[in-house]
Short mmCIF file of C-alpha atoms in Angstrom, two decimals:
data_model
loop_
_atom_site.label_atom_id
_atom_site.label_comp_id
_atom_site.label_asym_id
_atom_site.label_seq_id
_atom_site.Cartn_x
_atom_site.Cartn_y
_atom_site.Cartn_z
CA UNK A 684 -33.24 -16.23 3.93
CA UNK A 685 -29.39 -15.42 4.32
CA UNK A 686 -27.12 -18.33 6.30
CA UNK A 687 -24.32 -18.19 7.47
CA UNK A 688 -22.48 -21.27 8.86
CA UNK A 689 -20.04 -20.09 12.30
CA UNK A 690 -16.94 -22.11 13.22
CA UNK A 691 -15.08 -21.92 16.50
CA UNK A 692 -11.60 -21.84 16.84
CA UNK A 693 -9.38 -22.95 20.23
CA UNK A 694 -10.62 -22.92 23.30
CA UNK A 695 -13.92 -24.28 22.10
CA UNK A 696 -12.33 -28.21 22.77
CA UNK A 697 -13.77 -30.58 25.20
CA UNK A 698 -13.02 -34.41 26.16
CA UNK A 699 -15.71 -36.24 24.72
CA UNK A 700 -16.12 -33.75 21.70
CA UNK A 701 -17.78 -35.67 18.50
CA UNK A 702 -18.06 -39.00 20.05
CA UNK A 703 -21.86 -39.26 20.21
CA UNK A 704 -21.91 -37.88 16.88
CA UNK A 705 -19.76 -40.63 15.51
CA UNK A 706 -21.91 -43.24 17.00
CA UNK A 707 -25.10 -42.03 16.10
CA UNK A 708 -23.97 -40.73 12.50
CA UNK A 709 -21.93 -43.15 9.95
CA UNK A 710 -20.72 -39.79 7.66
CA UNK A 711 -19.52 -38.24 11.12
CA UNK A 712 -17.22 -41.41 11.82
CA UNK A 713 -15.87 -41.24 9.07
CA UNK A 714 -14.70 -37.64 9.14
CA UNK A 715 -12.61 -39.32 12.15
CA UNK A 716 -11.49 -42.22 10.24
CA UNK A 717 -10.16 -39.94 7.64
CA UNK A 718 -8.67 -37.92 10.33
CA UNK A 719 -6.43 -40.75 11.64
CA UNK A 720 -5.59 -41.50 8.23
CA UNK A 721 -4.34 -37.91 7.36
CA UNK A 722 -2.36 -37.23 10.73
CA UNK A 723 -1.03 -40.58 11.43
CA UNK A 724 -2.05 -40.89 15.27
CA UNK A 725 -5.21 -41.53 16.36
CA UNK A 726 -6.78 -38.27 16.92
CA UNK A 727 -10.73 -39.90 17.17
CA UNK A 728 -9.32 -41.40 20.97
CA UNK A 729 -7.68 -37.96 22.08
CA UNK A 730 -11.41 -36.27 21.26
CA UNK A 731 -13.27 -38.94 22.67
CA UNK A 732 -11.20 -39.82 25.77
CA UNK A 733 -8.70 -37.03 26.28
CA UNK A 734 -6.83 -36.51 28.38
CA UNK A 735 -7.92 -32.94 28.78
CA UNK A 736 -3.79 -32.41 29.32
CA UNK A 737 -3.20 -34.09 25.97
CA UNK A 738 -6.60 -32.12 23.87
CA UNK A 739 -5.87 -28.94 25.34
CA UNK A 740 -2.68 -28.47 24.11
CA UNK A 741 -2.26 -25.96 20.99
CA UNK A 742 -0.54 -28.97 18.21
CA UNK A 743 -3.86 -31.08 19.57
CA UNK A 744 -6.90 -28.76 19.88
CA UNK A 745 -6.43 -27.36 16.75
CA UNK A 746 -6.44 -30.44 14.55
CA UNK A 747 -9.25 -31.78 16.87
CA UNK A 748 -11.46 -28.84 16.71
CA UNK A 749 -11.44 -28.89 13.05
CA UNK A 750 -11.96 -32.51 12.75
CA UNK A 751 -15.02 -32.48 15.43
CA UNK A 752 -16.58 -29.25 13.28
CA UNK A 753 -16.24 -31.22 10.21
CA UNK A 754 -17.65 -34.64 11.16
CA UNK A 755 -20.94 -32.25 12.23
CA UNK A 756 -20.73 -30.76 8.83
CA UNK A 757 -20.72 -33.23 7.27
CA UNK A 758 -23.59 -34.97 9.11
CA UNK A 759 -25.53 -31.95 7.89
CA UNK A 760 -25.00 -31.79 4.65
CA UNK A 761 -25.69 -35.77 4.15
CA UNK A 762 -28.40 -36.19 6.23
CA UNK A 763 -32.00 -36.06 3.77
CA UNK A 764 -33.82 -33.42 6.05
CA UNK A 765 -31.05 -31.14 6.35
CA UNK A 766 -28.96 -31.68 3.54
CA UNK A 767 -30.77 -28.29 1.79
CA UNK A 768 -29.47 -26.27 4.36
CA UNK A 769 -26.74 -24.21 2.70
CA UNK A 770 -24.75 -21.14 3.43
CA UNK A 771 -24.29 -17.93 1.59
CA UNK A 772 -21.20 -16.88 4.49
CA UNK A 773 -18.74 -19.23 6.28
CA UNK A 774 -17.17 -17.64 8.92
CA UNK A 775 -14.57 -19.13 11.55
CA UNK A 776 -13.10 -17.84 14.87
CA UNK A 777 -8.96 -17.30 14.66
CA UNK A 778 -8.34 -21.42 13.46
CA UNK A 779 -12.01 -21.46 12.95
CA UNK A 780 -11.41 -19.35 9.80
CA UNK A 781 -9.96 -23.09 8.18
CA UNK A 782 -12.86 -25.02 8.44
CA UNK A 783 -14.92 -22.24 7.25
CA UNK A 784 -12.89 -22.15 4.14
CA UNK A 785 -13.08 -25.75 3.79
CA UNK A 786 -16.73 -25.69 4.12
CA UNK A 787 -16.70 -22.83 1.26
CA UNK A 788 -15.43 -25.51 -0.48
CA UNK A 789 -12.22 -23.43 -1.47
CA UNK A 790 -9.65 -26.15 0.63
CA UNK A 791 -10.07 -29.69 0.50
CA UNK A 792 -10.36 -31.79 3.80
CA UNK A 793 -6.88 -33.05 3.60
CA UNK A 794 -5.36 -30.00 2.95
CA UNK A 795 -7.34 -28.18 5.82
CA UNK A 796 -6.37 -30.65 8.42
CA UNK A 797 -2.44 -30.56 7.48
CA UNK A 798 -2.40 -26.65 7.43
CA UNK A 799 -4.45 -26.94 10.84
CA UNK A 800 -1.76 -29.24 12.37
CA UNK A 801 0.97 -27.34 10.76
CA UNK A 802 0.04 -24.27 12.51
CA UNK A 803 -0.64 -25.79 15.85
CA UNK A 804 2.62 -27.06 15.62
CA UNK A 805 3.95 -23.60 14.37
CA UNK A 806 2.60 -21.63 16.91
CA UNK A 807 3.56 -23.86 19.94
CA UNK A 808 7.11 -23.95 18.62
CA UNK A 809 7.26 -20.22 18.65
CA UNK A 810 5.23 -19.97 22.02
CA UNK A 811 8.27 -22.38 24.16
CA UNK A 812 10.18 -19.36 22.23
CA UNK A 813 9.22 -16.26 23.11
CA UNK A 814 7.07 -17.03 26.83
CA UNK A 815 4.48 -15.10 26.03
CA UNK A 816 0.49 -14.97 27.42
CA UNK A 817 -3.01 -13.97 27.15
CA UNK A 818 -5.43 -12.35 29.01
CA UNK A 819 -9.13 -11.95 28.74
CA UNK A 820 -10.91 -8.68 29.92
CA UNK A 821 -14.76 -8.15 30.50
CA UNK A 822 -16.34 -5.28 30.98
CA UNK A 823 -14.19 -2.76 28.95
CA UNK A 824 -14.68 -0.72 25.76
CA UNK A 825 -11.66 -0.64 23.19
CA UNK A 826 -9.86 2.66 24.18
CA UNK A 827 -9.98 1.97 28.19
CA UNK A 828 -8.32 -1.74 26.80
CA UNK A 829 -6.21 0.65 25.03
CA UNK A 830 -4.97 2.49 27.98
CA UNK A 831 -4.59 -0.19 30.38
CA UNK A 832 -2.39 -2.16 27.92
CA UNK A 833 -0.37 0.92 27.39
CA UNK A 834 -0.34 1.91 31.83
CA UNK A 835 0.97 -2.38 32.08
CA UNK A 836 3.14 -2.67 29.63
CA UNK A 837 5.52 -0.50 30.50
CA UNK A 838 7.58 -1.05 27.47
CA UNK A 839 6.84 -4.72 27.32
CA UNK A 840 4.90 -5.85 24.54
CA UNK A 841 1.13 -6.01 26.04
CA UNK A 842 -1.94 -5.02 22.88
CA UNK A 843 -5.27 -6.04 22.33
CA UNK A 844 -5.76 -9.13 19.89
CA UNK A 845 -9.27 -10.45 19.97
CA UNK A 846 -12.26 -8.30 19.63
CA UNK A 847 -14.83 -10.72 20.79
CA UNK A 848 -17.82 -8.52 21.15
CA UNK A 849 -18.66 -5.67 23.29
CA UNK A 850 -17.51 -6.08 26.56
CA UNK A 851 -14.79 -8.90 25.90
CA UNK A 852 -11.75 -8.25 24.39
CA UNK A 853 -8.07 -10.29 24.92
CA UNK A 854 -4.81 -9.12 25.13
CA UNK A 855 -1.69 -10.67 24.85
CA UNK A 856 1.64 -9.99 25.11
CA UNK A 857 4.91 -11.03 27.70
CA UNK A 858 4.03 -12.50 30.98
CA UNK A 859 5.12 -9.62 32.89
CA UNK A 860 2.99 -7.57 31.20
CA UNK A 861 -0.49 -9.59 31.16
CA UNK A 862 0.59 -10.22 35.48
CA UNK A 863 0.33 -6.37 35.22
CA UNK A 864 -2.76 -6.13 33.40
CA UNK A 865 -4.52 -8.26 35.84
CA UNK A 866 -3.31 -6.63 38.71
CA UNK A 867 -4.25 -3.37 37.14
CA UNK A 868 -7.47 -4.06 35.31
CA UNK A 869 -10.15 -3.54 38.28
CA UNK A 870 -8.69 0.08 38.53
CA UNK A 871 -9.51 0.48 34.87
CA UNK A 872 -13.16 -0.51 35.65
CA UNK A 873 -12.73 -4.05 34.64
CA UNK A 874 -15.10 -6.48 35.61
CA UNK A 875 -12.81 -9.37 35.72
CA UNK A 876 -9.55 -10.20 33.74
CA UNK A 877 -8.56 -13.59 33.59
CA UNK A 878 -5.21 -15.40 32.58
CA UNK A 879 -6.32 -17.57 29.80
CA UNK A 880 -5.28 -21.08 29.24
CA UNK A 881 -2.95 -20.68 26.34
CA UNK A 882 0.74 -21.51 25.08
CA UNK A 883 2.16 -17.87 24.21
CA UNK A 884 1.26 -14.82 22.90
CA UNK A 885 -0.92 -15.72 19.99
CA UNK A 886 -1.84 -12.78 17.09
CA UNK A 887 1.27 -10.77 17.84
CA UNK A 888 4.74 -10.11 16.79
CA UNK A 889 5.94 -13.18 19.08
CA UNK A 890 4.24 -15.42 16.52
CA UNK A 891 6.55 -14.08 13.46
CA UNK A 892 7.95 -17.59 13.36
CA UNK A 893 4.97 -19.53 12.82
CA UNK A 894 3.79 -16.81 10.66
CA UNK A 895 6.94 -18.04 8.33
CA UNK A 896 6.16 -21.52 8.83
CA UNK A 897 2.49 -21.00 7.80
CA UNK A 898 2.79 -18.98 4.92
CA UNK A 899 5.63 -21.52 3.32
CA UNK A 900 2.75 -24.38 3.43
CA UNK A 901 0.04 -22.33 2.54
CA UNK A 902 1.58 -21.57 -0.25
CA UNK A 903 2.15 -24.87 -1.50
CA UNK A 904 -1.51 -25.99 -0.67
CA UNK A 905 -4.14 -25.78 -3.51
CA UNK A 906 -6.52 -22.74 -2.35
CA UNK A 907 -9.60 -21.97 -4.36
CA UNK A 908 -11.05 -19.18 -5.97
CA UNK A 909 -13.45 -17.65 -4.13
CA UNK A 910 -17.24 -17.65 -5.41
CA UNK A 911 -20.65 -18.05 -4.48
CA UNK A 912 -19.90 -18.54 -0.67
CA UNK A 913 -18.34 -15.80 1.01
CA UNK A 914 -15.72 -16.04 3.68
CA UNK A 915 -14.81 -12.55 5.69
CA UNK A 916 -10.98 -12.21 6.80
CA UNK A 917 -10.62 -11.99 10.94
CA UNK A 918 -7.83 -9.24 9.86
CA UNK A 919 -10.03 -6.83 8.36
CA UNK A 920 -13.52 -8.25 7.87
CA UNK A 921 -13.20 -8.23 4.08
CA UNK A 922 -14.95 -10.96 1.82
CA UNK A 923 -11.88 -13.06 0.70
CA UNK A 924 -11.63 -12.02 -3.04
CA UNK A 925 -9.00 -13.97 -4.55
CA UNK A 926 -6.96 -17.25 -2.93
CA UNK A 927 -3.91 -15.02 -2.73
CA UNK A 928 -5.76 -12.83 -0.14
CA UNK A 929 -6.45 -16.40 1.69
CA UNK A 930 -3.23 -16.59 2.00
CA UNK A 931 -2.06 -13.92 3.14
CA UNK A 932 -5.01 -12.89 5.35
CA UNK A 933 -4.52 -16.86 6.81
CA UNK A 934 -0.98 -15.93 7.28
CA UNK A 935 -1.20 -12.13 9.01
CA UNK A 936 -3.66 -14.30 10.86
CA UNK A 937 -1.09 -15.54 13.52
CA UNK A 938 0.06 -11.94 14.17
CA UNK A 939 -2.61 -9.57 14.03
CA UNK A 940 -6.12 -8.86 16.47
CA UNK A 941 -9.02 -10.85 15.55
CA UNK A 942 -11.88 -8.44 14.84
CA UNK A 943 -14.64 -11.16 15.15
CA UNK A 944 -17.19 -9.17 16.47
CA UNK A 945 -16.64 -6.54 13.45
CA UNK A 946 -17.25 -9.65 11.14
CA UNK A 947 -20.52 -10.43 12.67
CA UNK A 948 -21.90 -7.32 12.85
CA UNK A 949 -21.31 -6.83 8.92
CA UNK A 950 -23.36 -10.40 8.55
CA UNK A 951 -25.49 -8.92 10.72
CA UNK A 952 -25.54 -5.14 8.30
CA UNK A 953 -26.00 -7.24 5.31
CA UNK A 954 -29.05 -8.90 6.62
CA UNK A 955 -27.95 -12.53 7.86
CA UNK A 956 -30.90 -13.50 9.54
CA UNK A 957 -29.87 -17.59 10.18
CA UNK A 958 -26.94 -18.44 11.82
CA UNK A 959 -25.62 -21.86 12.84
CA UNK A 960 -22.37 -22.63 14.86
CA UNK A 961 -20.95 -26.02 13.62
CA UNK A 962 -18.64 -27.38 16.13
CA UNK A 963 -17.97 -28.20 19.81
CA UNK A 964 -19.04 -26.25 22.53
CA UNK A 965 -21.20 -23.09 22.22
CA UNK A 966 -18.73 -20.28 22.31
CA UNK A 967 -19.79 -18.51 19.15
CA UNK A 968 -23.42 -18.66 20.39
CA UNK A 969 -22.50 -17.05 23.30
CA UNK A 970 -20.39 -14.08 21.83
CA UNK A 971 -23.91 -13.76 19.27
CA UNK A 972 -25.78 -13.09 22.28
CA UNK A 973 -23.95 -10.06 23.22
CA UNK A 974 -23.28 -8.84 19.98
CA UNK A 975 -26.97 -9.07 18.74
CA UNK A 976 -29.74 -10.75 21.12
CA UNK A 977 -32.39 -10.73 18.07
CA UNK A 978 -29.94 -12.87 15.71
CA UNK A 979 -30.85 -16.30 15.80
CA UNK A 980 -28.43 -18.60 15.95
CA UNK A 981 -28.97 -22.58 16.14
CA UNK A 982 -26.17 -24.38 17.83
CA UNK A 983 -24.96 -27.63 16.21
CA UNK A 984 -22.54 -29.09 19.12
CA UNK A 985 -23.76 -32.52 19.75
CA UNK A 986 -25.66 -35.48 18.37
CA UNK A 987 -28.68 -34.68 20.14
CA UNK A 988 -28.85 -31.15 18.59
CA UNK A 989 -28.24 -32.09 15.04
CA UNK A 990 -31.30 -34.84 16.19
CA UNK A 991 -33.63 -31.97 17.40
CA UNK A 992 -32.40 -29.81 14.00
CA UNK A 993 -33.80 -32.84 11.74
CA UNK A 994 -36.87 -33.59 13.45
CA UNK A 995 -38.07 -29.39 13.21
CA UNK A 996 -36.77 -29.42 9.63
#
């Protein structure tokens, strides 16, 4: 059997996130602990209690997402009937793609959470910057995307960013230009396109700053080699060979399309046949589903599903 272990990026935060997991699990609490430690503020109570103002924000979510993934990780990999679960592939979603590496074992925790914060930080600094914003559109295949960001931008940055899986893909861009895109979308055959909650306009050339930012202190973190577990690149869906591609591909990251649902469908090619998504929510589960309704794919979200995992193992 191939595994692969999925991890989602933002948008996948929810008050409450990782706090049954911490009480029922000692190795997820202290995942937290070590959390606080590392940032300085107590990032356990934002996950636990919110507010939803305070979690949702893009310095918050990010560091909280990754912290909530890896507390379930690590209840996985210390627990005696699931411990011998182990992946071949770690992939993650956009900031997803950190705690894959970490759980590749190519980034240590530490390291993972600082770069997470760092870019949170990054990217809402050059969101208040530029005004940017994101839009989600359902229903439409990549060249009629194509056309209606080209009919609304009207020489206004406005391109397609996140490849999600058939039938969902975001764009981003100004705000003028994503106001257009809704307005415009149902004549395209859209079958709904939807402002998303965001700061800016994330994996474009409005996040050039924070692309600067992030490469300076990924560069001075300690990256691994690459080896037995493979990691594919959002950018291009490559394995990671070397940690200079990490870096780079981390970096380009910020301001280039996410082709997620290119990555699975190589796992997929290559004959993954177990996937689990580690972390809140069940966003990754859901974008599975429409990519490939055969894969299976065990969700690992709460305390009561790692429970359910351990009593079939």
């Amino acid at each position: 059997m191939t595994t692969a272990f999925l991890f989602p990026g933002q948008g996948a935060q929810v008050v409450g996130m990782g706090a049954d997991v911490a009480s029922a699990y000692p190795a997820g609490a202290g995942i937290f602990e070590r959390a606080n430690e590392v940032l300085g503020f107590d990032l356990r109570k934002v996950c636990f209690e919110g507010p939803a103002e305070t979690l949702n924000t893009t310095t918050m979510s990010q560091p909280a997402i990754f912290t909530t993934s890896a507390a379930l990780l690590e209840v996985l990999r210390t627990e005696p009937a699931t411990s011998g679960i182990v992946p071949q592939i770690t992939a993650g979603l956009s900031m997803g793609e950190y705690t894959a590496l970490y759980a590749a074992g190519l980034v240590r925790f530490e390291d993972a959470l600082r770069l997470v914060h760092k870019r949170g930080q990054a990217m809402q600094a050059a969101a208040d910057a530029t005004q940017g914003a994101m839009v989600s559109i359902m229903g439409l295949d990549e060249d009629k995307v194509g056309l209606l960001c080209r009919e609304a931008g009207q020489g206004d940055l406005l391109e397609p960013v996140n490849f999600n899986c058939p039938g969902q893909i975001v764009v981003s861009g100004t705000i003028g230009a994503c106001e257009r895109a809704i307005e415009l979308a149902p004549q395209h055959g859209a079958l709904k396109a939807m402002r998303l909650e965001v700061a800016g306009a994330f994996h474009t050339a409005m996040m050039a700053s924070a692309a600067d930012a992030l490469r300076q202190a990924l560069s001075a973190c300690q990256i691994g080699e690459p080896g037995r577990i493979k990691t594919p690149a959002n950018v291009d869906a490559q394995y990671y060979p070397s940690a200079a591609s990490i870096v780079d591909g981390l970096t380009r990251q910020l301001t280039s399309p996410i082709l997620w649902a290119r990555c699975m469908q190589r796992l997929l090619a290559e004959g993954v046949d177990q996937f689990y998504e580690i972390g809140p929510n069940r966003v990754l589960t859901g974008l599975m589903k429409r990519i490939d309704r055969k894969a299976k794919v065990v969700n690992l979200s709460t305390a009561d599903s790692i429970k359910a995992l351990i009593e079939g193992a």
